[in-house]
PDB file of C-alpha atoms in Angstrom:
ATOM      1  CA  MET A  14      15.274  28.320   7.901  1.00  0.00           C
ATOM      2  CA  ASN A  15      16.423  24.951   9.117  1.00  0.00           C
ATOM      3  CA  GLU A  16      19.748  23.829   7.601  1.00  0.00           C
ATOM      4  CA  MET A  17      18.168  20.495   6.549  1.00  0.00           C
ATOM      5  CA  LEU A  18      15.695  22.356   4.347  1.00  0.00           C
ATOM      6  CA  GLU A  19      18.468  24.463   2.789  1.00  0.00           C
ATOM      7  CA  LYS A  20      19.816  21.352   1.033  1.00  0.00           C
ATOM      8  CA  PHE A  21      16.544  21.049  -0.880  1.00  0.00           C
ATOM      9  CA  ARG A  22      16.140  24.602  -2.187  1.00  0.00           C
ATOM     10  CA  GLY A  23      16.695  23.657  -5.850  1.00  0.00           C
ATOM     11  CA  GLN A  24      13.064  22.988  -6.570  1.00  0.00           C
ATOM     12  CA  GLY A  25      11.592  25.493  -4.112  1.00  0.00           C
ATOM     13  CA  LYS A  26      11.723  26.005  -0.393  1.00  0.00           C
ATOM     14  CA  GLY A  27      10.071  22.741   0.553  1.00  0.00           C
ATOM     15  CA  LEU A  28      11.585  19.432   1.568  1.00  0.00           C
ATOM     16  CA  ILE A  29       9.957  16.635  -0.434  1.00  0.00           C
ATOM     17  CA  ILE A  30       9.470  13.541   1.706  1.00  0.00           C
ATOM     18  CA  SER A  31       8.552  10.370  -0.115  1.00  0.00           C
ATOM     19  CA  GLY A  32       6.854   8.454   2.666  1.00  0.00           C
ATOM     20  CA  PHE A  33       5.848   4.819   2.833  1.00  0.00           C
ATOM     21  CA  GLY A  34       2.195   4.189   3.686  1.00  0.00           C
ATOM     22  CA  GLY A  35       1.328   4.663   7.346  1.00  0.00           C
ATOM     23  CA  VAL A  36       4.269   6.884   8.347  1.00  0.00           C
ATOM     24  CA  GLY A  37       1.931   9.778   9.173  1.00  0.00           C
ATOM     25  CA  LYS A  38       1.965  12.007   6.074  1.00  0.00           C
ATOM     26  CA  THR A  39      -1.752  12.806   6.162  1.00  0.00           C
ATOM     27  CA  THR A  40      -1.858  13.352   9.921  1.00  0.00           C
ATOM     28  CA  LEU A  41       1.136  15.675   9.704  1.00  0.00           C
ATOM     29  CA  ALA A  42      -0.523  17.759   6.973  1.00  0.00           C
ATOM     30  CA  ARG A  43      -3.768  18.007   8.937  1.00  0.00           C
ATOM     31  CA  LYS A  44      -1.928  19.365  11.987  1.00  0.00           C
ATOM     32  CA  TYR A  45       0.595  21.780  10.484  1.00  0.00           C
ATOM     33  CA  ALA A  46       0.168  24.805   8.210  1.00  0.00           C
ATOM     34  CA  ASN A  47       3.582  24.442   6.574  1.00  0.00           C
ATOM     35  CA  VAL A  48       2.989  20.814   5.492  1.00  0.00           C
ATOM     36  CA  ILE A  49       0.996  19.378   2.597  1.00  0.00           C
ATOM     37  CA  ASP A  50       0.266  15.747   1.753  1.00  0.00           C
ATOM     38  CA  LEU A  51      -0.159  15.312  -2.001  1.00  0.00           C
ATOM     39  CA  GLU A  52      -2.133  12.096  -2.276  1.00  0.00           C
ATOM     40  CA  SER A  53      -1.072  10.583  -5.602  1.00  0.00           C
ATOM     41  CA  SER A  54      -4.389   8.795  -6.188  1.00  0.00           C
ATOM     42  CA  LEU A  55      -6.029  12.122  -6.973  1.00  0.00           C
ATOM     43  CA  TYR A  56      -3.525  12.629  -9.809  1.00  0.00           C
ATOM     44  CA  LYS A  57      -3.061   9.054 -11.012  1.00  0.00           C
ATOM     45  CA  TYR A  58      -6.715   8.094 -11.403  1.00  0.00           C
ATOM     46  CA  ILE A  59     -10.016   9.436 -12.649  1.00  0.00           C
ATOM     47  CA  TYR A  60     -12.854   8.291 -10.395  1.00  0.00           C
ATOM     48  CA  ASP A  61     -16.471   7.565 -11.161  1.00  0.00           C
ATOM     49  CA  GLN A  62     -18.736  10.301  -9.868  1.00  0.00           C
ATOM     50  CA  ASP A  63     -20.388   8.045  -7.289  1.00  0.00           C
ATOM     51  CA  ILE A  64     -17.082   7.703  -5.383  1.00  0.00           C
ATOM     52  CA  CYS A  65     -16.657   9.933  -2.322  1.00  0.00           C
ATOM     53  CA  LEU A  66     -13.148  11.371  -2.451  1.00  0.00           C
ATOM     54  CA  SER A  67     -13.212  12.803   1.075  1.00  0.00           C
ATOM     55  CA  ASP A  68     -11.911   9.607   2.717  1.00  0.00           C
ATOM     56  CA  MET A  69      -8.738   8.837   0.791  1.00  0.00           C
ATOM     57  CA  GLU A  70      -7.802   5.827   2.925  1.00  0.00           C
ATOM     58  CA  LYS A  71     -10.978   4.006   1.950  1.00  0.00           C
ATOM     59  CA  ILE A  72     -10.657   4.659  -1.782  1.00  0.00           C
ATOM     60  CA  LYS A  73      -7.087   3.407  -2.072  1.00  0.00           C
ATOM     61  CA  GLY A  74      -7.164   0.211  -4.070  1.00  0.00           C
ATOM     62  CA  ILE A  75     -10.755   0.424  -5.299  1.00  0.00           C
ATOM     63  CA  SER A  76     -11.455  -0.721  -8.834  1.00  0.00           C
ATOM     64  CA  LYS A  77     -13.949   1.980  -9.935  1.00  0.00           C
ATOM     65  CA  ARG A  78     -11.286   4.217 -11.419  1.00  0.00           C
ATOM     66  CA  LYS A  79      -9.268   4.573 -14.567  1.00  0.00           C
ATOM     67  CA  LEU A  80      -5.746   5.835 -15.185  1.00  0.00           C
ATOM     68  CA  ASN A  81      -5.371   9.552 -15.776  1.00  0.00           C
ATOM     69  CA  PRO A  82      -3.508  10.080 -19.082  1.00  0.00           C
ATOM     70  CA  ASN A  83      -1.792  13.175 -17.596  1.00  0.00           C
ATOM     71  CA  TYR A  84      -0.087  11.141 -14.878  1.00  0.00           C
ATOM     72  CA  PRO A  85       2.747  11.361 -13.733  1.00  0.00           C
ATOM     73  CA  LEU A  86       3.385  14.825 -15.156  1.00  0.00           C
ATOM     74  CA  ASN A  87       0.351  16.279 -13.376  1.00  0.00           C
ATOM     75  CA  TYR A  88       1.662  14.899 -10.076  1.00  0.00           C
ATOM     76  CA  ILE A  89       5.205  16.186 -10.647  1.00  0.00           C
ATOM     77  CA  GLU A  90       3.810  19.651 -11.456  1.00  0.00           C
ATOM     78  CA  ALA A  91       1.768  19.636  -8.253  1.00  0.00           C
ATOM     79  CA  ILE A  92       4.817  18.555  -6.229  1.00  0.00           C
ATOM     80  CA  LEU A  93       7.010  21.293  -7.706  1.00  0.00           C
ATOM     81  CA  GLU A  94       4.342  23.933  -7.158  1.00  0.00           C
ATOM     82  CA  ALA A  95       3.916  22.809  -3.552  1.00  0.00           C
ATOM     83  CA  THR A  96       7.662  23.149  -2.850  1.00  0.00           C
ATOM     84  CA  HIS A  97       7.264  26.896  -3.356  1.00  0.00           C
ATOM     85  CA  LYS A  98       4.405  27.136  -0.841  1.00  0.00           C
ATOM     86  CA  TYR A  99       5.223  24.617   1.913  1.00  0.00           C
ATOM     87  CA  ASP A 100       8.246  23.683   4.013  1.00  0.00           C
ATOM     88  CA  ILE A 101       7.356  19.983   3.898  1.00  0.00           C
ATOM     89  CA  VAL A 102       5.761  18.315   0.870  1.00  0.00           C
ATOM     90  CA  CYS A 103       4.707  14.743   1.614  1.00  0.00           C
ATOM     91  CA  VAL A 104       4.395  12.462  -1.393  1.00  0.00           C
ATOM     92  CA  ARG A 105       3.892   8.775  -1.872  1.00  0.00           C
ATOM     93  CA  TYR A 106       6.504   6.099  -1.790  1.00  0.00           C
ATOM     94  CA  ASN A 107       5.410   2.928  -3.516  1.00  0.00           C
ATOM     95  CA  GLY A 108       8.618   1.324  -4.583  1.00  0.00           C
ATOM     96  CA  ASP A 109      10.451   1.554  -7.852  1.00  0.00           C
ATOM     97  CA  GLU A 110       7.786   3.502  -9.725  1.00  0.00           C
ATOM     98  CA  ALA A 111       7.803   6.461  -7.333  1.00  0.00           C
ATOM     99  CA  VAL A 112      11.548   6.556  -6.868  1.00  0.00           C
ATOM    100  CA  ASP A 113      12.175   6.189 -10.598  1.00  0.00           C
ATOM    101  CA  PHE A 114       9.946   9.067 -11.564  1.00  0.00           C
ATOM    102  CA  TYR A 115      11.296  11.363  -8.834  1.00  0.00           C
ATOM    103  CA  ASP A 116      14.774  10.553 -10.137  1.00  0.00           C
ATOM    104  CA  THR A 117      13.712  10.978 -13.777  1.00  0.00           C
ATOM    105  CA  TYR A 118      12.399  14.472 -13.031  1.00  0.00           C
ATOM    106  CA  ASN A 119      15.460  15.355 -10.908  1.00  0.00           C
ATOM    107  CA  LEU A 120      13.516  15.914  -7.718  1.00  0.00           C
ATOM    108  CA  THR A 121      15.603  16.052  -4.570  1.00  0.00           C
ATOM    109  CA  TYR A 122      13.739  14.149  -1.893  1.00  0.00           C
ATOM    110  CA  ALA A 123      14.074  12.269   1.350  1.00  0.00           C
ATOM    111  CA  ILE A 124      12.499   8.879   1.993  1.00  0.00           C
ATOM    112  CA  CYS A 125      10.646   7.971   5.160  1.00  0.00           C
ATOM    113  CA  TYR A 126       9.919   4.368   6.006  1.00  0.00           C
ATOM    114  CA  PRO A 127       9.362   2.034   8.950  1.00  0.00           C
ATOM    115  CA  SER A 128      12.180  -0.186  10.137  1.00  0.00           C
ATOM    116  CA  GLU A 129      11.648  -3.856   9.448  1.00  0.00           C
ATOM    117  CA  LYS A 130      11.069  -4.469  13.158  1.00  0.00           C
ATOM    118  CA  ALA A 131       8.372  -1.758  13.273  1.00  0.00           C
ATOM    119  CA  TYR A 132       6.523  -2.824  10.123  1.00  0.00           C
ATOM    120  CA  GLN A 133       3.901  -4.997  11.870  1.00  0.00           C
ATOM    121  CA  THR A 134       2.711  -1.856  13.685  1.00  0.00           C
ATOM    122  CA  TYR A 135       2.041  -0.396  10.246  1.00  0.00           C
ATOM    123  CA  VAL A 136      -0.105  -3.312   9.158  1.00  0.00           C
ATOM    124  CA  LYS A 137      -2.290  -2.646  12.222  1.00  0.00           C
ATOM    125  CA  ARG A 138      -2.447   1.066  11.310  1.00  0.00           C
ATOM    126  CA  PHE A 139      -3.622   0.193   7.801  1.00  0.00           C
ATOM    127  CA  GLU A 140      -6.429  -1.950   9.207  1.00  0.00           C
ATOM    128  CA  GLU A 141      -7.456   0.673  11.779  1.00  0.00           C
ATOM    129  CA  ARG A 142      -7.641   3.489   9.246  1.00  0.00           C
ATOM    130  CA  GLY A 143      -9.869   1.490   6.896  1.00  0.00           C
ATOM    131  CA  ASN A 144      -7.571   0.434   4.040  1.00  0.00           C
ATOM    132  CA  THR A 145      -8.862  -2.490   2.009  1.00  0.00           C
ATOM    133  CA  LYS A 146      -7.404  -5.970   2.550  1.00  0.00           C
ATOM    134  CA  GLU A 147      -6.157  -5.954  -1.048  1.00  0.00           C
ATOM    135  CA  TRP A 148      -4.320  -2.666  -0.477  1.00  0.00           C
ATOM    136  CA  ILE A 149      -2.773  -3.968   2.748  1.00  0.00           C
ATOM    137  CA  GLU A 150      -1.545  -7.154   1.041  1.00  0.00           C
ATOM    138  CA  LYS A 151      -0.140  -5.145  -1.870  1.00  0.00           C
ATOM    139  CA  ASN A 152       1.740  -2.925   0.603  1.00  0.00           C
ATOM    140  CA  LYS A 153       3.146  -5.935   2.462  1.00  0.00           C
ATOM    141  CA  ARG A 154       4.527  -7.357  -0.791  1.00  0.00           C
ATOM    142  CA  LEU A 155       5.907  -3.952  -1.753  1.00  0.00           C
ATOM    143  CA  TYR A 156       7.620  -3.566   1.597  1.00  0.00           C
ATOM    144  CA  TYR A 157       9.231  -6.985   1.817  1.00  0.00           C
ATOM    145  CA  GLU A 158       9.897  -7.762  -1.858  1.00  0.00           C
ATOM    146  CA  VAL A 159      10.976  -4.341  -3.191  1.00  0.00           C
ATOM    147  CA  SER A 160      11.317  -1.585  -0.655  1.00  0.00           C
ATOM    148  CA  LEU A 161      13.691  -2.965   1.973  1.00  0.00           C
ATOM    149  CA  LYS A 162      16.440  -3.295  -0.619  1.00  0.00           C
ATOM    150  CA  ARG A 163      15.636   0.138  -2.080  1.00  0.00           C
ATOM    151  CA  PHE A 164      15.817   1.754   1.372  1.00  0.00           C
ATOM    152  CA  GLU A 165      19.275   0.290   1.964  1.00  0.00           C
ATOM    153  CA  GLU A 166      20.565   1.447  -1.435  1.00  0.00           C
ATOM    154  CA  PHE A 167      19.101   4.970  -1.285  1.00  0.00           C
ATOM    155  CA  LYS A 168      21.870   7.594  -1.215  1.00  0.00           C
ATOM    156  CA  GLY A 169      19.797  10.601  -0.099  1.00  0.00           C
ATOM    157  CA  LEU A 170      18.323  11.599   3.240  1.00  0.00           C
ATOM    158  CA  LYS A 171      16.698   8.591   4.921  1.00  0.00           C
ATOM    159  CA  ILE A 172      14.205   8.841   7.765  1.00  0.00           C
ATOM    160  CA  GLU A 173      13.851   5.358   9.248  1.00  0.00           C
ATOM    161  CA  LEU A 174      11.090   5.128  11.828  1.00  0.00           C
ATOM    162  CA  LYS A 175      11.456   2.832  14.809  1.00  0.00           C
ATOM    163  CA  ASP A 176       8.723   1.198  16.888  1.00  0.00           C
ATOM    164  CA  ASP A 177       5.708   3.540  17.120  1.00  0.00           C
ATOM    165  CA  GLN A 178       7.586   6.570  15.813  1.00  0.00           C
ATOM    166  CA  THR A 179       5.852   8.726  13.183  1.00  0.00           C
ATOM    167  CA  LEU A 180       7.123  11.166  10.593  1.00  0.00           C
ATOM    168  CA  GLU A 181       6.077  13.970  12.933  1.00  0.00           C
ATOM    169  CA  ASP A 182       8.260  12.547  15.718  1.00  0.00           C
ATOM    170  CA  ALA A 183      11.222  12.224  13.352  1.00  0.00           C
ATOM    171  CA  LEU A 184      10.906  15.783  12.033  1.00  0.00           C
ATOM    172  CA  LYS A 185      10.721  17.158  15.563  1.00  0.00           C
ATOM    173  CA  ASN A 186      13.829  15.138  16.483  1.00  0.00           C
ATOM    174  CA  MET A 187      15.553  16.713  13.456  1.00  0.00           C
ATOM    175  CA  ASN A 188      14.565  20.168  14.760  1.00  0.00           C
ATOM    176  CA  ILE A 189      12.498  20.946  11.680  1.00  0.00           C
ATOM    177  CA  LYS A 190       9.996  23.663  12.478  1.00  0.00           C
ATOM    178  CA  LEU A 191       6.362  22.625  12.226  1.00  0.00           C
ATOM    179  CA  ILE A 192       3.777  25.424  12.369  1.00  0.00           C
ATOM    180  CA  PRO A 193       0.484  24.363  14.012  1.00  0.00           C
ATOM    181  CA  LYS A 194      -2.746  25.209  12.160  1.00  0.00           C
TER     182      LYS A 194
END
């Protein structure tokens, strides 16, 4: 097993990567058998039955949902369970809330985020994949007002993406084995 993953064995075999929106978590999970993307919206909210949950990018930020009273414990449980089944467990990064609850529950994780120079590429990705304008604006504020400082202060493993680089590119550059589906 890759030496990078060995550092994260405390919770299971998997490396938890808290990735900023648009870094390629979902694409990575669709391509590789040893990767899962745990979309937090499925744990954080309860959706009306007329909402189609198959296109997660389009439902992010919609108002026809209510908070799940089991959140965040249900999400933490799913993350911990996934670390025993997958080498890479992709989870959300949305600023202080995510980082605080990973820290509260003593999860060892890496963060993945775009460099400030590359961020405009991400805004285009959000638009192309169908995120709502409200969601895109919320993410811009999160990035510039909260996250940049948090990224600098983070003491764990940081994966900063440059230009058009994706999480997949970074993991390959780190020689982390990805098993195609």
